[in-house]
Coordinates of C-alpha atoms in Angstrom, one line a residue:
Chain A
M62 CA 79.2 92.5 61.7
L63 CA 81.2 92.7 65.0
D64 CA 82.2 96.2 66.2
Y65 CA 85.8 95.2 67.3
E66 CA 86.3 98.5 69.2
A67 CA 83.1 98.0 71.1
L68 CA 84.3 94.5 72.0
T69 CA 87.5 95.9 73.2
K70 CA 85.7 98.3 75.4
A71 CA 83.3 95.7 76.7
V72 CA 86.3 93.6 77.8
G73 CA 88.0 96.6 79.4
D74 CA 84.9 97.3 81.2
L75 CA 84.7 93.7 82.3
D76 CA 81.1 93.7 81.1
E77 CA 80.7 89.8 80.9
E78 CA 77.2 89.7 79.6
D79 CA 77.9 92.2 76.9
V80 CA 81.1 90.4 75.8
M81 CA 79.5 87.0 75.7
S82 CA 76.5 88.2 73.7
K83 CA 78.6 90.2 71.2
L84 CA 80.8 87.0 70.6
E85 CA 77.8 84.6 70.4
A86 CA 76.2 86.7 67.8
F87 CA 79.5 87.0 66.0
V88 CA 80.1 83.3 65.9
A89 CA 76.5 82.6 64.8
E90 CA 77.3 84.6 61.6
N91 CA 79.9 82.1 60.7
P92 CA 82.9 84.6 60.4
S93 CA 86.1 83.9 58.5
H94 CA 89.3 82.8 60.3
E95 CA 90.7 86.2 59.6
E96 CA 87.7 87.9 61.2
A97 CA 87.9 85.5 64.2
Q98 CA 91.5 86.4 64.8
K99 CA 90.5 90.1 64.8
A100 CA 88.0 89.3 67.5
V101 CA 90.7 87.6 69.6
A102 CA 93.0 90.7 69.1
A103 CA 90.2 93.0 70.1
C104 CA 89.7 90.8 73.3
Q105 CA 93.5 91.1 73.9
S106 CA 93.4 94.9 73.5
G107 CA 90.7 94.9 76.1
M108 CA 93.0 93.0 78.5
A109 CA 95.5 95.6 77.9
I110 CA 93.0 98.2 79.1
V111 CA 92.3 96.1 82.2
G112 CA 96.0 96.1 82.8
D113 CA 96.3 99.9 82.5
L114 CA 93.2 100.4 84.8
F115 CA 94.8 98.1 87.3
E116 CA 98.0 100.1 87.2
Q117 CA 96.1 103.2 87.8
G118 CA 94.4 101.8 90.8
E119 CA 90.9 101.6 89.2
Y120 CA 90.9 97.8 89.2
F121 CA 92.3 95.4 91.8
V122 CA 93.5 91.8 91.9
G123 CA 89.9 90.5 91.9
D124 CA 89.2 92.3 88.7
L125 CA 92.4 90.8 87.1
I126 CA 91.2 87.4 88.1
F127 CA 87.8 88.0 86.6
A128 CA 89.3 89.5 83.4
G129 CA 91.5 86.2 83.0
E130 CA 88.3 84.2 83.3
L131 CA 86.5 86.4 80.9
L132 CA 89.2 86.1 78.3
T133 CA 89.4 82.4 78.7
N134 CA 85.6 82.1 78.2
A135 CA 85.8 84.4 75.2
I136 CA 88.5 82.4 73.5
E137 CA 86.4 79.3 74.2
I138 CA 83.4 80.7 72.3
L139 CA 85.7 81.8 69.4
K140 CA 87.5 78.5 69.1
P141 CA 85.2 76.8 66.6
V142 CA 85.6 79.6 64.1
L143 CA 89.4 80.3 64.8
G144 CA 90.7 77.7 62.5
Q145 CA 94.3 76.6 62.6
V146 CA 95.9 79.9 62.2
S147 CA 97.8 80.6 65.4
S148 CA 98.3 84.2 66.4
E149 CA 101.7 85.5 66.2
K150 CA 103.9 84.8 69.3
I151 CA 106.0 87.6 70.6
G152 CA 108.1 85.5 73.0
T153 CA 108.3 82.6 75.3
I154 CA 108.2 82.6 79.0
V155 CA 108.8 79.8 81.5
L156 CA 106.8 80.5 84.6
G157 CA 106.4 78.9 88.0
T158 CA 106.0 79.4 91.8
V159 CA 109.4 78.6 93.5
A160 CA 110.2 75.9 95.9
G161 CA 108.5 75.9 99.3
D162 CA 105.6 78.2 98.1
L163 CA 102.2 76.8 97.1
H164 CA 100.6 80.0 96.1
D165 CA 99.4 80.5 92.4
I166 CA 97.0 83.4 92.3
G167 CA 99.6 85.9 91.2
K168 CA 101.3 83.6 88.9
N169 CA 98.0 82.7 87.1
I170 CA 97.1 86.4 86.7
F171 CA 100.5 87.0 85.1
R172 CA 100.1 84.0 82.9
S173 CA 96.7 85.2 81.5
M174 CA 97.8 88.7 81.0
A175 CA 101.2 87.6 79.3
E176 CA 99.3 85.2 77.1
A177 CA 96.8 88.0 76.3
A178 CA 99.8 90.1 75.2
G179 CA 101.0 87.4 72.9
F180 CA 103.6 85.4 74.8
E181 CA 103.7 81.6 74.7
V182 CA 103.8 80.7 78.5
H183 CA 105.0 77.3 79.9
D184 CA 103.6 77.2 83.4
I185 CA 105.4 74.6 85.5
G186 CA 103.1 75.0 88.5
I187 CA 103.7 75.6 92.2
D188 CA 106.4 74.7 94.6
Q189 CA 108.9 74.0 91.9
P190 CA 112.5 73.2 92.6
A191 CA 115.4 75.0 90.8
E192 CA 116.0 71.8 88.6
A193 CA 112.4 72.1 87.3
F194 CA 113.1 75.5 86.0
V195 CA 116.4 74.6 84.6
N196 CA 115.0 71.5 82.8
K197 CA 112.1 73.5 81.3
V198 CA 114.3 76.3 80.1
K199 CA 116.6 73.7 78.4
E200 CA 113.6 72.2 76.8
V201 CA 111.7 75.3 75.4
N202 CA 114.5 77.7 75.3
P203 CA 112.6 80.8 76.3
E204 CA 113.7 84.5 76.3
I205 CA 112.2 85.0 79.8
V206 CA 111.8 83.1 83.0
G207 CA 109.2 84.4 85.6
M208 CA 109.4 83.3 89.2
S209 CA 106.6 83.8 91.4
G210 CA 106.1 83.7 95.3
V211 CA 104.0 85.0 98.1
L212 CA 105.9 83.9 101.2
T213 CA 109.1 85.6 102.3
L214 CA 110.8 82.2 102.2
A215 CA 110.3 82.3 98.4
L216 CA 113.3 84.8 98.1
E217 CA 115.7 82.2 99.1
S218 CA 114.2 79.7 96.6
M219 CA 114.4 82.5 93.8
K220 CA 118.2 82.9 94.6
D221 CA 118.7 79.1 94.5
T222 CA 117.0 79.0 91.1
V223 CA 119.0 81.8 89.6
D224 CA 122.2 80.1 91.0
A225 CA 121.0 76.9 89.3
F226 CA 120.7 78.7 85.9
K227 CA 124.3 80.0 86.4
A228 CA 125.6 76.4 87.3
A229 CA 123.8 75.1 84.2
G230 CA 125.4 77.8 82.0
I231 CA 122.1 79.1 80.9
R232 CA 121.7 82.4 82.9
D233 CA 123.0 84.5 80.1
N234 CA 120.5 83.2 77.6
I235 CA 117.5 84.4 79.6
K236 CA 116.0 87.4 81.3
V237 CA 114.6 86.6 84.7
I238 CA 111.8 88.5 86.3
I239 CA 110.6 87.9 89.9
G240 CA 107.1 88.7 91.2
G241 CA 105.0 88.6 94.3
N242 CA 104.5 90.1 97.7
P243 CA 108.0 89.8 99.2
V244 CA 110.1 91.1 96.2
T245 CA 111.9 94.4 96.4
K246 CA 114.8 96.0 94.4
E247 CA 117.3 94.9 97.1
A248 CA 115.9 91.3 96.9
C249 CA 116.1 91.5 93.2
E250 CA 119.8 92.5 93.2
Q251 CA 120.6 89.7 95.8
I252 CA 118.7 87.1 93.9
G253 CA 120.4 88.2 90.6
A254 CA 117.2 88.6 88.6
D255 CA 116.9 91.3 85.9
A256 CA 113.7 92.7 87.1
F257 CA 111.1 92.6 89.8
T258 CA 107.4 93.6 90.2
T259 CA 104.6 93.3 92.6
N260 CA 102.2 94.2 89.8
A261 CA 101.4 91.7 87.1
A262 CA 100.4 94.4 84.4
E263 CA 103.8 96.0 84.9
G264 CA 105.5 92.6 84.7
V265 CA 103.9 92.0 81.3
K266 CA 105.3 95.5 80.1
I267 CA 108.6 94.7 81.4
C268 CA 108.6 91.3 79.4
Q269 CA 107.4 93.1 76.3
S270 CA 110.2 95.6 76.5
W271 CA 112.7 92.7 76.5
V272 CA 111.4 91.0 73.3
Q273 CA 111.0 94.2 71.2
Chain B
M136 CA 110.4 90.2 144.2
S137 CA 112.8 88.4 141.6
D138 CA 114.3 90.3 138.8
A139 CA 112.1 88.4 136.4
A140 CA 109.0 89.3 138.4
T141 CA 109.9 93.0 138.4
L142 CA 110.6 92.9 134.7
A143 CA 107.3 91.2 134.1
Q144 CA 105.4 93.9 136.1
E145 CA 107.1 96.7 134.1
R146 CA 106.4 94.9 130.9
T147 CA 102.7 94.2 131.7
Q148 CA 102.4 98.0 132.6
I149 CA 103.8 99.3 129.3
I150 CA 101.6 96.9 127.2
N151 CA 98.7 97.7 129.3
D152 CA 99.4 101.4 128.8
V153 CA 99.8 101.1 125.1
L154 CA 96.7 99.0 124.5
E155 CA 94.6 101.4 126.6
G156 CA 95.8 104.4 124.7
R157 CA 98.2 105.9 127.4
I158 CA 101.8 106.7 126.7
P159 CA 104.0 103.9 128.1
K160 CA 107.4 104.4 129.6
R161 CA 108.9 103.0 126.5
V162 CA 107.7 101.5 123.2
P163 CA 106.9 97.8 123.9
V164 CA 108.3 95.0 121.6
I165 CA 105.8 92.4 120.7
S166 CA 107.3 90.4 117.9
A167 CA 105.5 87.2 116.9
L168 CA 108.2 84.9 115.5
T169 CA 106.7 81.9 114.0
Y170 CA 107.2 78.5 115.6
E171 CA 108.6 77.4 112.1
F172 CA 111.4 80.0 112.2
S173 CA 112.0 79.2 115.8
V174 CA 112.3 75.4 115.0
E175 CA 114.9 76.1 112.4
Y176 CA 116.7 78.6 114.6
A177 CA 117.0 76.0 117.3
G178 CA 118.7 73.8 114.8
L179 CA 115.8 71.3 114.4
D180 CA 114.3 70.0 111.2
L181 CA 111.1 71.6 110.2
K182 CA 109.8 68.4 108.5
T183 CA 109.9 66.5 111.7
A184 CA 110.2 68.7 114.8
P185 CA 106.7 70.3 114.7
W186 CA 105.4 66.8 115.0
N187 CA 106.6 66.3 118.5
T188 CA 105.0 68.6 121.0
A189 CA 107.9 68.1 123.5
N190 CA 110.0 70.2 121.2
F191 CA 108.1 73.3 121.9
K192 CA 109.7 74.2 125.2
T193 CA 113.3 73.6 124.1
V194 CA 112.7 75.6 120.9
C195 CA 111.0 78.6 122.6
D196 CA 113.6 78.6 125.4
K197 CA 116.2 79.2 122.8
I198 CA 114.3 82.1 121.1
C199 CA 113.6 83.7 124.5
Q200 CA 117.3 83.5 125.4
D201 CA 118.5 85.0 122.1
F202 CA 115.8 87.6 121.1
Y203 CA 114.6 90.6 123.0
A204 CA 111.0 90.7 123.7
D205 CA 108.5 92.2 126.2
Y206 CA 105.8 89.6 125.5
F207 CA 106.3 85.8 124.8
P208 CA 107.8 86.0 121.3
V209 CA 106.7 82.8 119.6
I210 CA 103.4 82.2 117.8
H211 CA 102.4 78.7 116.8
L212 CA 99.5 78.4 114.5
R213 CA 100.1 75.5 112.2
F214 CA 99.9 71.9 113.7
P215 CA 100.9 69.3 111.2
A216 CA 99.6 66.4 113.4
L217 CA 96.3 68.0 113.7
Y218 CA 95.8 68.7 110.0
R219 CA 97.3 65.3 108.9
T220 CA 94.9 63.5 111.2
L221 CA 92.0 65.3 109.6
G222 CA 93.3 64.7 106.1
A223 CA 93.4 68.4 105.6
K224 CA 93.4 69.9 102.1
N225 CA 93.2 73.5 103.4
W226 CA 96.5 73.4 105.3
I227 CA 99.3 71.4 103.5
V228 CA 103.1 71.2 103.8
G229 CA 105.2 72.7 101.1
S230 CA 108.4 71.1 99.9
G231 CA 110.4 73.0 102.4
G232 CA 108.4 71.8 105.2
F233 CA 106.3 75.1 105.7
M234 CA 102.6 74.4 106.2
Q235 CA 100.4 76.8 104.2
H236 CA 97.0 77.4 102.9
P237 CA 96.5 76.6 99.2
E238 CA 93.5 77.5 97.0
V239 CA 90.6 75.3 98.0
E240 CA 86.8 75.0 97.3
G241 CA 84.9 73.8 100.2
L242 CA 81.6 74.9 98.8
H243 CA 80.4 74.8 95.2
V244 CA 78.7 77.7 93.5
D245 CA 75.4 76.1 93.4
E246 CA 75.4 75.5 97.2
Y247 CA 75.3 79.0 98.4
D248 CA 71.6 78.7 99.3
D249 CA 72.4 75.8 101.6
L250 CA 75.1 77.9 103.3
I251 CA 72.7 80.9 103.7
E252 CA 69.8 78.8 105.0
N253 CA 71.7 76.8 107.6
P254 CA 75.3 77.6 107.7
F255 CA 76.2 75.2 110.5
N256 CA 74.6 72.2 108.9
C257 CA 76.1 73.1 105.6
I258 CA 79.6 73.4 107.1
M259 CA 79.3 70.1 108.8
E260 CA 77.6 68.2 106.0
K261 CA 79.3 69.6 102.9
V262 CA 82.3 71.8 103.7
L263 CA 84.2 69.9 106.3
P264 CA 84.1 66.5 104.4
R265 CA 85.5 68.4 101.3
L266 CA 88.3 70.2 103.2
Y267 CA 89.3 67.2 105.4
D268 CA 89.4 63.9 103.6
N269 CA 89.2 61.9 106.9
L270 CA 86.0 63.5 107.7
N271 CA 84.6 62.3 104.4
A272 CA 83.8 58.9 105.8
D273 CA 81.0 57.0 107.6
P274 CA 79.6 58.4 110.9
V275 CA 81.7 56.3 113.1
T276 CA 85.0 56.8 111.3
R277 CA 84.5 60.5 111.1
S278 CA 83.6 60.7 114.7
M279 CA 86.7 59.0 115.6
T280 CA 88.7 61.2 113.4
M281 CA 87.2 64.2 114.9
A282 CA 87.8 62.8 118.5
K283 CA 91.5 62.2 117.7
A284 CA 91.9 65.6 116.1
F285 CA 90.3 67.3 119.1
T286 CA 92.7 65.4 121.4
I287 CA 95.6 66.5 119.5
F288 CA 94.3 70.1 119.5
S289 CA 93.8 70.1 123.3
E290 CA 97.3 68.6 123.8
E291 CA 98.9 71.1 121.6
F292 CA 97.2 74.1 123.2
G293 CA 97.7 72.7 126.6
T294 CA 101.4 72.4 126.0
I295 CA 101.6 75.9 124.5
G296 CA 99.7 77.4 127.4
A297 CA 101.9 75.6 130.0
V298 CA 105.1 76.5 128.3
T299 CA 104.1 80.0 127.6
A300 CA 103.4 80.6 131.3
E301 CA 106.7 78.8 132.4
L302 CA 108.9 80.8 130.1
S303 CA 107.1 84.1 130.7
A304 CA 107.7 83.6 134.4
K305 CA 111.4 82.7 133.7
Y306 CA 112.0 85.6 131.4
G307 CA 109.8 88.1 133.0
Y308 CA 107.5 88.7 130.0
A309 CA 104.3 90.7 130.3
N310 CA 101.2 89.1 131.7
A311 CA 99.0 89.3 128.7
N312 CA 97.1 87.0 126.4
L313 CA 96.8 88.7 122.9
F314 CA 96.0 85.7 120.7
T315 CA 93.1 84.0 122.5
A316 CA 91.4 83.1 119.2
A317 CA 91.9 83.9 115.6
P318 CA 88.5 84.2 113.9
S319 CA 88.4 85.4 110.2
A320 CA 86.5 88.3 109.0
P321 CA 83.2 86.8 107.7
F322 CA 83.9 87.7 104.0
D323 CA 87.4 86.1 104.4
F324 CA 86.0 83.1 105.8
V325 CA 83.7 82.5 102.9
A326 CA 86.5 83.4 100.6
D327 CA 89.4 81.4 102.0
Q328 CA 87.7 78.3 103.2
F329 CA 84.6 77.9 101.2
R330 CA 85.0 79.4 97.7
G331 CA 88.8 80.1 97.2
F332 CA 90.4 83.4 96.0
K333 CA 89.6 82.9 92.4
N334 CA 86.0 81.8 92.8
I335 CA 85.1 84.5 95.3
S336 CA 86.5 87.1 92.8
L337 CA 84.1 85.7 90.2
D338 CA 81.2 85.5 92.6
V339 CA 81.6 89.0 93.7
R340 CA 80.9 90.1 90.2
R341 CA 78.4 87.5 89.1
I342 CA 76.3 86.8 92.2
P343 CA 77.0 89.6 94.7
D344 CA 73.6 89.1 96.4
K345 CA 74.4 85.5 97.3
V346 CA 77.9 86.4 98.5
E347 CA 76.4 89.2 100.7
A348 CA 73.8 86.7 102.2
A349 CA 76.5 84.1 102.8
V350 CA 78.8 86.5 104.7
K351 CA 75.9 87.6 106.8
A352 CA 74.9 83.9 107.5
V353 CA 78.4 82.9 108.8
T354 CA 78.8 86.0 110.9
P355 CA 77.3 84.6 114.2
L356 CA 79.7 81.6 113.9
L357 CA 82.7 83.9 113.8
I358 CA 81.5 85.9 116.6
K359 CA 81.1 82.8 118.7
M360 CA 84.5 81.7 117.7
G361 CA 86.2 84.7 119.1
M362 CA 84.1 85.5 122.2
P363 CA 85.8 84.8 125.5
A364 CA 84.4 82.0 127.7
S365 CA 84.5 84.3 130.7
E366 CA 85.0 87.9 131.4
P367 CA 88.4 88.8 129.8
G368 CA 91.1 90.4 132.1
P369 CA 93.3 93.3 131.0
N370 CA 95.6 92.8 128.0
T371 CA 93.4 90.1 126.5
G372 CA 93.2 90.1 122.7
V373 CA 91.6 88.4 119.8
F374 CA 93.4 88.2 116.5
M375 CA 91.8 88.8 113.2
P376 CA 94.2 88.3 110.2
L377 CA 92.5 90.1 107.3
H378 CA 93.0 88.9 103.8
M379 CA 90.8 90.1 100.9
P380 CA 90.3 93.8 101.2
P381 CA 93.4 94.9 99.3
F382 CA 92.2 92.7 96.3
M383 CA 88.7 94.3 96.2
R384 CA 87.1 97.3 94.7
M385 CA 85.9 99.9 97.2
K386 CA 82.2 99.4 96.4
D387 CA 82.4 95.7 96.8
F388 CA 84.4 96.2 100.1
E389 CA 81.9 98.5 101.4
R390 CA 79.0 96.2 100.6
L391 CA 80.3 92.8 101.2
Y392 CA 83.3 93.1 103.6
W393 CA 82.9 96.0 106.0
P394 CA 79.4 95.7 107.5
T395 CA 79.8 92.2 109.0
F396 CA 83.5 92.7 109.8
S397 CA 82.9 95.9 111.7
Q398 CA 80.0 94.2 113.4
V399 CA 82.4 91.5 114.7
V400 CA 84.9 93.9 115.8
E401 CA 82.3 95.9 117.7
T402 CA 80.9 92.9 119.5
F403 CA 84.5 91.7 120.7
A404 CA 85.3 95.3 121.8
K405 CA 82.1 95.5 123.7
A406 CA 83.0 92.2 125.4
G407 CA 86.2 93.7 126.6
L408 CA 88.6 92.2 124.1
T409 CA 91.4 94.1 122.4
V410 CA 91.0 93.3 118.7
L411 CA 94.3 92.8 116.9
I412 CA 93.8 93.2 113.3
F413 CA 96.4 92.2 110.8
M414 CA 96.1 94.4 107.8
E415 CA 97.4 92.3 105.0
Q416 CA 99.3 94.0 102.1
D417 CA 98.4 97.6 101.6
M418 CA 95.2 98.8 103.2
M419 CA 95.7 102.6 103.0
R420 CA 92.6 102.9 100.9
F421 CA 90.5 101.8 103.8
L422 CA 92.0 103.9 106.7
D423 CA 88.8 106.1 106.9
H424 CA 86.8 102.9 107.5
F425 CA 89.1 101.6 110.2
A426 CA 89.0 105.0 111.9
E427 CA 85.3 104.3 112.6
L428 CA 86.0 101.1 114.5
P429 CA 85.6 101.2 118.4
E430 CA 88.6 102.9 120.0
N431 CA 92.0 101.0 120.7
C432 CA 91.9 98.4 118.1
V433 CA 95.4 97.2 117.3
L434 CA 96.1 97.7 113.6
W435 CA 99.0 95.6 112.4
F436 CA 100.1 97.0 109.1
E437 CA 102.0 95.1 106.4
K438 CA 102.6 97.7 103.7
G439 CA 101.6 101.3 103.1
D440 CA 102.4 104.8 104.4
P441 CA 103.2 105.0 108.2
K442 CA 102.8 108.7 108.2
L443 CA 99.3 108.5 106.7
A444 CA 98.3 105.7 109.0
K445 CA 99.5 107.6 112.1
E446 CA 97.6 110.8 111.0
K447 CA 94.4 109.0 110.1
V448 CA 94.1 106.1 112.7
G449 CA 97.0 106.8 115.1
K450 CA 95.0 108.9 117.6
K451 CA 92.2 106.4 118.1
H452 CA 93.9 103.0 117.5
I453 CA 97.2 101.4 118.3
I454 CA 99.5 101.0 115.4
T455 CA 102.2 98.3 114.8
G456 CA 104.0 96.7 112.0
F457 CA 105.2 98.5 108.8
Y458 CA 108.8 97.0 109.3
P459 CA 109.6 95.2 106.2
V460 CA 110.7 91.5 106.9
T461 CA 112.2 91.5 103.4
L462 CA 114.8 94.0 104.7
L463 CA 115.8 91.7 107.5
H464 CA 116.6 89.2 104.8
T465 CA 118.5 91.6 102.3
G466 CA 119.8 94.4 104.5
T467 CA 122.9 94.8 106.6
K468 CA 122.5 95.3 110.4
E469 CA 123.1 98.9 110.2
Q470 CA 120.4 99.4 107.6
C471 CA 118.0 97.3 109.6
V472 CA 118.4 99.3 112.7
D473 CA 118.1 102.5 110.8
K474 CA 114.8 101.4 109.4
A475 CA 113.7 100.8 113.0
K476 CA 114.7 104.3 114.0
E477 CA 112.8 105.7 111.0
L478 CA 109.6 104.0 112.0
L479 CA 110.0 105.0 115.8
D480 CA 110.3 108.6 114.7
I481 CA 107.1 108.4 112.7
L482 CA 104.9 106.2 114.9
A483 CA 106.1 106.5 118.6
P484 CA 105.3 110.1 119.1
G485 CA 102.1 110.3 121.3
G486 CA 102.1 106.7 122.1
R487 CA 99.5 104.2 120.7
Y488 CA 102.4 102.3 118.9
Y489 CA 104.3 99.0 119.8
F490 CA 107.1 97.5 117.7
N491 CA 106.6 94.6 115.5
F492 CA 107.6 93.6 112.1
D493 CA 105.2 93.9 109.1
K494 CA 104.5 90.2 109.4
S495 CA 106.0 87.1 111.1
P496 CA 109.3 85.8 109.7
L497 CA 108.2 82.4 108.4
T498 CA 111.4 80.4 108.2
L499 CA 115.1 80.9 109.0
G500 CA 115.8 81.5 105.3
S501 CA 113.2 84.4 105.1
A502 CA 115.0 86.7 107.6
N503 CA 118.6 86.9 108.9
P504 CA 118.3 86.1 112.6
E505 CA 121.2 88.4 113.4
N506 CA 119.4 91.3 111.9
I507 CA 116.2 90.5 113.8
K508 CA 118.3 90.4 117.1
A509 CA 119.9 93.8 116.3
V510 CA 116.6 95.5 115.6
L511 CA 114.8 94.0 118.6
D512 CA 117.7 94.9 121.0
Y513 CA 117.8 98.4 119.6
V514 CA 114.1 99.1 120.1
G515 CA 114.0 97.2 123.5
H516 CA 116.7 99.4 124.9
N517 CA 116.4 102.7 123.1
A518 CA 112.8 103.5 122.6
N519 CA 112.0 105.4 125.8
Y520 CA 109.6 108.1 126.1

């Protein structure tokens, strides 16, 4: 029988060996779909702990990357016993790195943390023009758009993208969050985004507050 | 003596003073505007202009005319012709024309032992062909590619050297050579070029012993990369742009990053070089470590607390940076100048400070040139001791 709390703690501690051995033993016992879902939820709670420790300055970006990998591998082990029951989705996010910027580390960290928090994330990739964001929003009708960028030139592209949302008449249907090294409160206001963050864990919390 | 020569003498003196820990007559302005920003400012197209070396002089002359500086103000690091000739995957052009470093994997996880055993051979045989498509060829083709690339490299640097000297004489800039080479810290070298940001973050947790051995193995190569060919004169610097520390836990930093990095810095300092260290993102956690480096390193800060930095490293090293480029993009002229005043008040007392932004503005869209001019003019004409 899997100790869900211990699993959550092991994920929070980023103890890969412990997480994997717990899950392998669990899967070998042929658990029900419902039990498997609980295991997934336990891992996701572990990710929330990772996010908190990151915000407290205990963990750093390297740890978030490792946590993302750990969660992906954990879900991979659980897949055969998960069945078709999909976990409940709390909202939809369209995510991408804006035009001119090729960086994706921050975007990917945010994606794995947002997914762990229950969001369905449509990641359109790096160096994406405003039209690509607009088209994806029209296609999947998300509550939230996340724009990422590391270089200072990203700020201009973020503004272009928000302007394109306005021109397409969809700006009022979505909340826009911008993230990455150059974003500030002032940049956020100029761009016309609803929120900004340089911290993926905080970003996920902002998104959660929007869909509650 | 001509006006420009007099000016150059004065500027050389203030830069020499600041780099050697004396209080200069006024706070020097050393702003490294990127060539990409400069190209766009000069009204040329970023997608085509950097291919033609002949543009370098026109572009830089325009910058020199319009922006205050005590030292040649343009820094050119990314050469599309060079990287295209090599078929580079580690430097590619984004849709806006700005060349950048994407996530790459030059070395697979099961190849650490090769790197540790013989780093030079491993780089030549495994890493370079993976990072540069056109070196992944038969020996004759790849020798030709290497020869072509080296010719481009020599021509680009020859032009930069000649134009820098010519315009420095014309505008009376300081006689200094602050960016003679740009070697990475050994850990960053392994992270950025060999394993990638994601992979190294996993390796640090899964196989720290291998990472440590690899970082040690490449250290002599990086020392070689930055060492001067002959005895360096005054005001000669080597540039080390740091990358990974802000993303690492302290215990990993202390074990995997600091020992080889500090060894490299000590070696350069002993050779008579000023070591200019770019402190990417927020490195306040590591100030006590940096305080241990040999005296008079330049610490170019991006983010963090200027007061804390001044207090912890400001008596031993030279501080610069901290001025947010983002403000140059979003702020009014007045706000921008006020920010410069605020930083001068904190960082200038006691010397060991020169003015620069927290990083180089990358493109014309990333910082309002009128704000840059206002700030540089203000500091250049008002920061007297």
